[in-house]
mmCIF file of C-alpha atoms in Angstrom:
data_model
loop_
_atom_site.group_PDB
_atom_site.id
_atom_site.type_symbol
_atom_site.label_atom_id
_atom_site.label_comp_id
_atom_site.label_asym_id
_atom_site.label_seq_id
_atom_site.Cartn_x
_atom_site.Cartn_y
_atom_site.Cartn_z
ATOM 1 C CA MET X 188 102.976 128.121 111.140
ATOM 2 C CA HIS X 189 99.429 127.272 109.860
ATOM 3 C CA PRO X 190 98.502 123.722 109.955
ATOM 4 C CA CYS X 191 98.727 121.451 107.365
ATOM 5 C CA LEU X 192 95.555 119.958 106.461
ATOM 6 C CA VAL X 193 96.161 116.037 108.019
ATOM 7 C CA ASP X 194 95.799 118.533 111.403
ATOM 8 C CA CYS X 195 92.525 119.841 111.046
ATOM 9 C CA PHE X 196 90.495 117.059 109.608
ATOM 10 C CA ASP X 197 90.051 114.029 112.310
ATOM 11 C CA ASN X 198 88.770 111.331 109.940
ATOM 12 C CA GLY X 199 91.928 111.870 107.588
ATOM 13 C CA VAL X 200 91.762 113.774 104.672
ATOM 14 C CA SER X 201 90.590 111.988 100.869
ATOM 15 C CA TYR X 202 90.618 113.587 97.431
ATOM 16 C CA ALA X 203 88.136 112.270 94.434
ATOM 17 C CA PRO X 204 88.781 114.030 90.623
ATOM 18 C CA SER X 205 84.743 115.049 89.968
ATOM 19 C CA CYS X 206 81.939 114.621 91.264
ATOM 20 C CA GLN X 207 80.099 112.437 89.032
ATOM 21 C CA LEU X 208 82.957 109.865 90.005
ATOM 22 C CA LEU X 209 82.713 110.015 93.664
ATOM 23 C CA HIS X 210 78.466 109.567 93.270
ATOM 24 C CA GLN X 211 79.523 106.643 91.198
ATOM 25 C CA VAL X 212 81.612 105.215 93.877
ATOM 26 C CA GLN X 213 79.944 105.816 96.365
ATOM 27 C CA LYS X 214 77.533 103.227 95.637
ATOM 28 C CA TYR X 215 79.783 100.358 95.450
ATOM 29 C CA LYS X 216 79.565 98.092 98.232
ATOM 30 C CA ARG X 217 82.364 96.917 100.040
ATOM 31 C CA GLY X 218 83.075 94.424 102.887
ATOM 32 C CA LYS X 219 85.419 92.098 102.509
ATOM 33 C CA PHE X 220 89.018 92.985 102.515
ATOM 34 C CA ALA X 221 90.816 89.918 103.079
ATOM 35 C CA GLN X 222 92.213 88.556 99.402
ATOM 36 C CA PHE X 223 95.303 90.862 98.626
ATOM 37 C CA PHE X 224 96.642 90.949 94.801
ATOM 38 C CA ALA X 225 100.563 92.365 94.947
ATOM 39 C CA ILE X 226 102.655 93.467 92.075
ATOM 40 C CA GLN X 227 106.055 93.811 93.628
ATOM 41 C CA ASN X 228 109.702 95.732 91.991
ATOM 42 C CA PRO X 229 108.690 94.028 88.386
ATOM 43 C CA THR X 230 111.498 95.745 87.177
ATOM 44 C CA ASP X 231 114.178 94.030 90.538
ATOM 45 C CA ASP X 232 115.535 97.722 90.984
ATOM 46 C CA LEU X 233 113.534 98.846 94.454
ATOM 47 C CA MET X 234 114.647 97.227 97.324
ATOM 48 C CA ALA X 235 112.374 99.124 99.059
ATOM 49 C CA ALA X 236 108.989 98.182 96.834
ATOM 50 C CA ASP X 237 110.752 94.127 98.237
ATOM 51 C CA MET X 238 110.937 95.226 101.688
ATOM 52 C CA GLU X 239 107.017 96.915 102.004
ATOM 53 C CA VAL X 240 105.408 94.263 99.748
ATOM 54 C CA GLU X 241 106.863 91.398 102.627
ATOM 55 C CA THR X 242 105.964 93.504 105.450
ATOM 56 C CA ILE X 243 102.034 94.502 104.602
ATOM 57 C CA LYS X 244 101.529 91.647 102.976
ATOM 58 C CA ASN X 245 101.580 89.596 106.801
ATOM 59 C CA ILE X 246 97.933 90.484 107.361
ATOM 60 C CA PHE X 247 96.793 88.545 104.924
ATOM 61 C CA SER X 248 95.800 84.795 105.353
ATOM 62 C CA ASN X 249 96.700 83.928 102.167
ATOM 63 C CA PRO X 250 98.183 86.860 99.204
ATOM 64 C CA GLU X 251 98.798 86.344 96.369
ATOM 65 C CA ILE X 252 101.945 88.107 95.293
ATOM 66 C CA PHE X 253 104.107 88.665 91.349
ATOM 67 C CA SER X 254 107.392 89.710 91.498
ATOM 68 C CA LYS X 255 110.143 90.026 88.677
ATOM 69 C CA GLU X 256 109.789 88.028 86.120
ATOM 70 C CA ASN X 257 106.157 86.661 87.046
ATOM 71 C CA ALA X 258 104.598 90.160 87.502
ATOM 72 C CA LYS X 259 103.445 90.135 83.555
ATOM 73 C CA LYS X 260 100.358 91.845 82.084
ATOM 74 C CA GLY X 261 100.431 88.584 80.139
ATOM 75 C CA LYS X 262 99.395 87.825 76.518
ATOM 76 C CA GLN X 263 95.938 90.239 75.223
ATOM 77 C CA SER X 264 92.613 88.360 74.387
ATOM 78 C CA GLU X 265 89.440 90.310 72.542
ATOM 79 C CA SER X 266 88.128 91.054 75.943
ATOM 80 C CA THR X 267 90.987 90.463 78.387
ATOM 81 C CA LEU X 268 94.227 91.044 79.550
ATOM 82 C CA GLU X 269 96.281 87.888 81.606
ATOM 83 C CA ILE X 270 96.182 90.315 84.432
ATOM 84 C CA ALA X 271 92.702 91.702 84.549
ATOM 85 C CA GLU X 272 91.746 88.108 85.108
ATOM 86 C CA LYS X 273 93.923 87.879 87.917
ATOM 87 C CA VAL X 274 93.029 90.939 89.760
ATOM 88 C CA ALA X 275 88.568 90.486 89.296
ATOM 89 C CA ASP X 276 88.574 88.346 92.640
ATOM 90 C CA SER X 277 90.357 90.313 94.308
ATOM 91 C CA HIS X 278 89.798 91.882 97.768
ATOM 92 C CA HIS X 279 92.466 93.615 97.455
ATOM 93 C CA LEU X 280 94.913 95.504 95.250
ATOM 94 C CA PHE X 281 98.811 96.866 95.792
ATOM 95 C CA PHE X 282 101.137 97.522 92.863
ATOM 96 C CA SER X 283 104.836 98.693 94.450
ATOM 97 C CA CYS X 284 106.720 99.234 91.367
ATOM 98 C CA HIS X 285 107.464 102.358 87.945
ATOM 99 C CA GLY X 286 105.058 104.434 86.949
ATOM 100 C CA SER X 287 104.650 107.575 85.056
ATOM 101 C CA PHE X 288 102.003 109.932 84.009
ATOM 102 C CA ASP X 289 101.819 111.003 80.211
ATOM 103 C CA ARG X 290 100.737 115.155 79.783
ATOM 104 C CA ASN X 291 100.340 115.565 76.246
ATOM 105 C CA GLU X 292 98.915 111.324 76.227
ATOM 106 C CA PRO X 293 97.296 110.314 79.586
ATOM 107 C CA LEU X 294 96.222 106.613 78.397
ATOM 108 C CA LYS X 295 99.403 105.973 78.232
ATOM 109 C CA SER X 296 100.605 106.703 81.007
ATOM 110 C CA GLY X 297 100.696 103.326 83.132
ATOM 111 C CA LEU X 298 102.758 101.161 85.801
ATOM 112 C CA GLN X 299 106.569 99.668 84.953
ATOM 113 C CA LEU X 300 105.778 95.951 84.772
ATOM 114 C CA TYR X 301 108.169 93.103 83.748
ATOM 115 C CA ASP X 302 106.894 92.798 80.084
ATOM 116 C CA GLY X 303 106.247 97.119 79.522
ATOM 117 C CA THR X 304 104.076 98.923 81.126
ATOM 118 C CA LEU X 305 100.234 98.999 82.314
ATOM 119 C CA THR X 306 98.554 101.341 80.908
ATOM 120 C CA LEU X 307 95.766 103.199 81.839
ATOM 121 C CA GLU X 308 94.299 103.067 78.094
ATOM 122 C CA GLU X 309 94.468 98.727 79.121
ATOM 123 C CA ILE X 310 92.864 99.174 82.403
ATOM 124 C CA ILE X 311 89.352 101.872 81.436
ATOM 125 C CA ARG X 312 88.905 98.408 79.133
ATOM 126 C CA TYR X 313 89.606 95.466 80.181
ATOM 127 C CA PHE X 314 89.746 95.919 84.385
ATOM 128 C CA ASN X 315 86.962 94.663 86.796
ATOM 129 C CA LEU X 316 87.262 95.266 89.900
ATOM 130 C CA SER X 317 83.480 95.009 91.583
ATOM 131 C CA GLN X 318 84.945 92.313 94.195
ATOM 132 C CA CYS X 319 87.660 95.215 95.129
ATOM 133 C CA SER X 320 88.192 97.257 98.144
ATOM 134 C CA LEU X 321 90.990 98.503 98.284
ATOM 135 C CA VAL X 322 93.692 99.516 95.057
ATOM 136 C CA THR X 323 96.993 101.082 96.643
ATOM 137 C CA LEU X 324 99.240 102.362 93.502
ATOM 138 C CA SER X 325 102.929 102.744 95.008
ATOM 139 C CA ALA X 326 104.686 104.338 92.502
ATOM 140 C CA CYS X 327 105.823 107.604 91.162
ATOM 141 C CA GLU X 328 102.983 110.522 89.585
ATOM 142 C CA THR X 329 100.255 107.934 89.541
ATOM 143 C CA GLY X 330 97.735 110.483 91.394
ATOM 144 C CA GLN X 331 98.394 112.827 88.408
ATOM 145 C CA VAL X 332 96.341 114.592 86.410
ATOM 146 C CA GLN X 333 96.466 117.252 83.356
ATOM 147 C CA LEU X 334 96.728 120.087 85.327
ATOM 148 C CA ASP X 335 95.774 122.912 82.513
ATOM 149 C CA ASN X 336 92.947 120.635 81.612
ATOM 150 C CA THR X 337 89.745 121.275 83.299
ATOM 151 C CA ASP X 338 88.696 117.345 82.524
ATOM 152 C CA GLU X 339 90.297 115.455 85.788
ATOM 153 C CA TYR X 340 88.313 111.694 84.464
ATOM 154 C CA ILE X 341 92.111 111.034 82.080
ATOM 155 C CA SER X 342 94.468 109.768 84.790
ATOM 156 C CA LEU X 343 95.063 106.576 86.927
ATOM 157 C CA THR X 344 93.256 107.292 89.741
ATOM 158 C CA SER X 345 89.362 107.987 87.418
ATOM 159 C CA GLY X 346 91.176 104.597 85.951
ATOM 160 C CA PHE X 347 90.314 102.849 88.519
ATOM 161 C CA LEU X 348 87.874 103.715 90.130
ATOM 162 C CA LEU X 349 86.041 102.940 87.255
ATOM 163 C CA ALA X 350 87.069 99.549 87.138
ATOM 164 C CA GLY X 351 85.122 98.848 90.530
ATOM 165 C CA SER X 352 87.464 99.612 93.452
ATOM 166 C CA PRO X 353 85.871 103.065 95.298
ATOM 167 C CA SER X 354 89.168 103.596 97.571
ATOM 168 C CA LEU X 355 92.935 104.449 96.607
ATOM 169 C CA TYR X 356 96.493 105.629 97.773
ATOM 170 C CA VAL X 357 97.920 107.402 95.119
ATOM 171 C CA SER X 358 100.772 108.921 94.538
ATOM 172 C CA LEU X 359 100.936 113.122 93.898
ATOM 173 C CA TRP X 360 104.737 113.216 92.493
ATOM 174 C CA SER X 361 108.270 110.806 92.286
ATOM 175 C CA VAL X 362 108.715 109.998 95.562
ATOM 176 C CA ASN X 363 111.587 108.560 96.830
ATOM 177 C CA SER X 364 110.936 104.825 97.056
ATOM 178 C CA LEU X 365 112.169 104.365 101.216
ATOM 179 C CA SER X 366 110.343 107.113 102.385
ATOM 180 C CA THR X 367 107.327 106.022 100.910
ATOM 181 C CA ALA X 368 107.893 101.933 102.020
ATOM 182 C CA ILE X 369 107.844 102.978 106.139
ATOM 183 C CA LEU X 370 104.521 105.555 105.542
ATOM 184 C CA LEU X 371 103.156 103.017 103.551
ATOM 185 C CA ILE X 372 103.858 100.100 106.300
ATOM 186 C CA LYS X 373 102.749 102.277 109.248
ATOM 187 C CA THR X 374 99.501 102.808 107.068
ATOM 188 C CA TYR X 375 98.388 99.134 106.823
ATOM 189 C CA GLU X 376 99.673 98.864 110.066
ATOM 190 C CA ASN X 377 96.953 101.511 111.605
ATOM 191 C CA LEU X 378 94.051 99.677 109.041
ATOM 192 C CA TYR X 379 95.204 96.712 110.793
ATOM 193 C CA HIS X 380 93.859 97.816 113.601
ATOM 194 C CA GLN X 381 91.125 100.248 112.247
ATOM 195 C CA PRO X 382 90.150 97.945 108.896
ATOM 196 C CA GLY X 383 88.494 99.817 106.814
ATOM 197 C CA LYS X 384 89.187 103.527 107.531
ATOM 198 C CA PHE X 385 91.433 104.228 104.692
ATOM 199 C CA ALA X 386 91.479 107.822 104.844
ATOM 200 C CA LEU X 387 92.307 108.516 108.316
ATOM 201 C CA ALA X 388 95.575 105.597 108.674
ATOM 202 C CA LEU X 389 96.867 107.455 105.336
ATOM 203 C CA SER X 390 96.532 110.808 108.192
ATOM 204 C CA GLN X 391 97.880 109.469 110.811
ATOM 205 C CA ALA X 392 100.903 107.532 109.205
ATOM 206 C CA GLN X 393 102.257 111.091 107.010
ATOM 207 C CA ILE X 394 101.473 112.975 110.807
ATOM 208 C CA TRP X 395 104.022 110.267 112.332
ATOM 209 C CA MET X 396 106.554 110.336 109.654
ATOM 210 C CA ARG X 397 105.943 114.214 109.718
ATOM 211 C CA ASP X 398 106.534 114.662 113.030
ATOM 212 C CA THR X 399 108.916 111.323 114.887
ATOM 213 C CA ASP X 400 112.162 111.316 115.075
ATOM 214 C CA ILE X 401 115.513 108.796 114.537
ATOM 215 C CA GLN X 402 114.995 107.207 117.763
ATOM 216 C CA GLY X 403 110.830 107.285 117.053
ATOM 217 C CA PHE X 404 111.775 104.804 114.789
ATOM 218 C CA LEU X 405 113.818 102.745 115.698
ATOM 219 C CA ASP X 406 111.601 102.438 118.839
ATOM 220 C CA TRP X 407 108.885 101.512 115.749
ATOM 221 C CA THR X 408 111.146 99.296 114.618
ATOM 222 C CA ASN X 409 111.173 96.890 117.784
ATOM 223 C CA GLN X 410 107.726 97.233 118.315
ATOM 224 C CA CYS X 411 105.969 96.365 114.534
ATOM 225 C CA HIS X 412 104.686 93.429 113.907
ATOM 226 C CA LEU X 413 104.418 93.202 111.021
ATOM 227 C CA LEU X 414 108.388 93.762 109.882
ATOM 228 C CA ASP X 415 109.848 89.786 109.905
ATOM 229 C CA THR X 416 113.988 89.936 111.554
ATOM 230 C CA GLU X 417 115.693 90.461 107.955
ATOM 231 C CA TRP X 418 113.671 93.498 107.193
ATOM 232 C CA ARG X 419 113.305 95.392 110.398
ATOM 233 C CA GLU X 420 117.881 94.466 110.306
ATOM 234 C CA ILE X 421 117.912 96.441 107.080
ATOM 235 C CA LEU X 422 115.611 99.433 108.705
ATOM 236 C CA GLN X 423 117.448 99.571 111.993
ATOM 237 C CA TYR X 424 121.203 100.129 109.645
ATOM 238 C CA CYS X 425 119.465 102.228 107.985
ATOM 239 C CA LEU X 426 118.303 104.262 110.758
ATOM 240 C CA GLU X 427 121.340 103.683 112.758
ATOM 241 C CA GLU X 428 123.170 105.649 110.046
ATOM 242 C CA ASP X 429 121.192 108.959 110.219
ATOM 243 C CA LYS X 430 121.341 108.832 113.695
ATOM 244 C CA ALA X 431 125.482 108.795 113.201
ATOM 245 C CA THR X 432 125.661 111.703 111.027
ATOM 246 C CA GLN X 433 122.410 113.594 112.360
ATOM 247 C CA GLY X 434 121.498 113.370 115.715
ATOM 248 C CA PHE X 435 118.567 110.866 117.555
ATOM 249 C CA CYS X 436 117.136 113.886 117.853
ATOM 250 C CA ALA X 437 116.458 114.449 113.693
ATOM 251 C CA LYS X 438 113.607 114.519 112.337
ATOM 252 C CA ILE X 439 114.258 113.038 109.122
ATOM 253 C CA TYR X 440 111.038 112.791 106.800
ATOM 254 C CA GLN X 441 109.938 115.915 107.823
ATOM 255 C CA ASN X 442 109.872 117.417 104.269
ATOM 256 C CA PRO X 443 106.345 116.796 103.644
ATOM 257 C CA TYR X 444 108.554 115.535 100.077
ATOM 258 C CA HIS X 445 108.581 112.597 102.280
ATOM 259 C CA TRP X 446 105.147 112.131 103.632
ATOM 260 C CA ALA X 447 103.016 114.576 101.118
ATOM 261 C CA GLY X 448 102.757 113.121 98.345
ATOM 262 C CA PHE X 449 100.417 109.906 99.017
ATOM 263 C CA THR X 450 96.397 110.892 98.761
ATOM 264 C CA ALA X 451 93.830 108.880 99.186
ATOM 265 C CA ALA X 452 91.179 108.731 96.343
ATOM 266 C CA GLY X 453 87.751 107.925 96.221
ATOM 267 C CA LYS X 454 85.796 107.332 99.263
ATOM 268 C CA GLY X 455 88.306 106.841 101.146
ATOM 269 C CA GLU X 456 86.500 104.600 103.532
#
C-alpha cells in the first residue's frame, strides 16, 4: 500500500494557489489568535455545523457567533459590506455553512449566508483581514479551482489570501457534515495543544480519522474537553448505532472521502 502525503511529511502538508501568492502571505506577520468570529448554520439545516462551532468556540475566551438570521451579509455601502466590518478585527474566522464553486463564473462562487451568498467577488472587494491568522471554510467545494484554467488565482482560497489571511482550511469536494465536524473538532483540539501549527494539526487529525476504530472514537468523546454534555451524548449515540451494525473494530472513516477532503492553504503555520 502506497503511503499518503500526510504519512510522508512530519510537519504536515499545506498548499498554495501560486508561488506569487505564497510569497505574499509569507510576508504577513500574525501572532494573535484570541478573537474568534464564526458564522454558524445560517440555513438551519446542518446539525453537525452547530456541533462543530459550539464545540470549537470553547477554545476561545470571548467568541462571537452569528447563527441563523444573524448570519448574513447585511447592507452594502459603496465601501463595504456589514459582515466585512464585523470580521475586520478578528484573528480567526470560521464559516460553517453551505458552499459551492461555480466553474463557469468563479467570482460567483461563495458561502451561503442567511440573506444570500457571500461571493468570492465580494470577499476580494470588501474584506480586509489584516488582523487575521486563520480562516476555516467548513463548507463544500471551498478549495476548488478551475481545472481547465492555469490561472489558479480565481478561487475562494486565493480570495481570502488576497484579503489578508495567511492560512486557511478549505475543502476539495462536497464533504460529509458529520465526519467534517469530527475532523475539525479534532484539528482544533490539536491546535489547542500546538498553537499556530495549522498544517500539522490538520494532518494529525486526518491520520487519526483514517486509523481510528469506533471504540477509539467513543473513547475520544469521553476524553475531549471541548465537547459539552449535549454534543457528547449525541455523538456517542451515532457511534453506538454504527458499533451495533459494524462492530467496535470498524474504521468507519477510513475512506479518504471522510478525511482527505480538507487541506491547509497558504503558509500552513
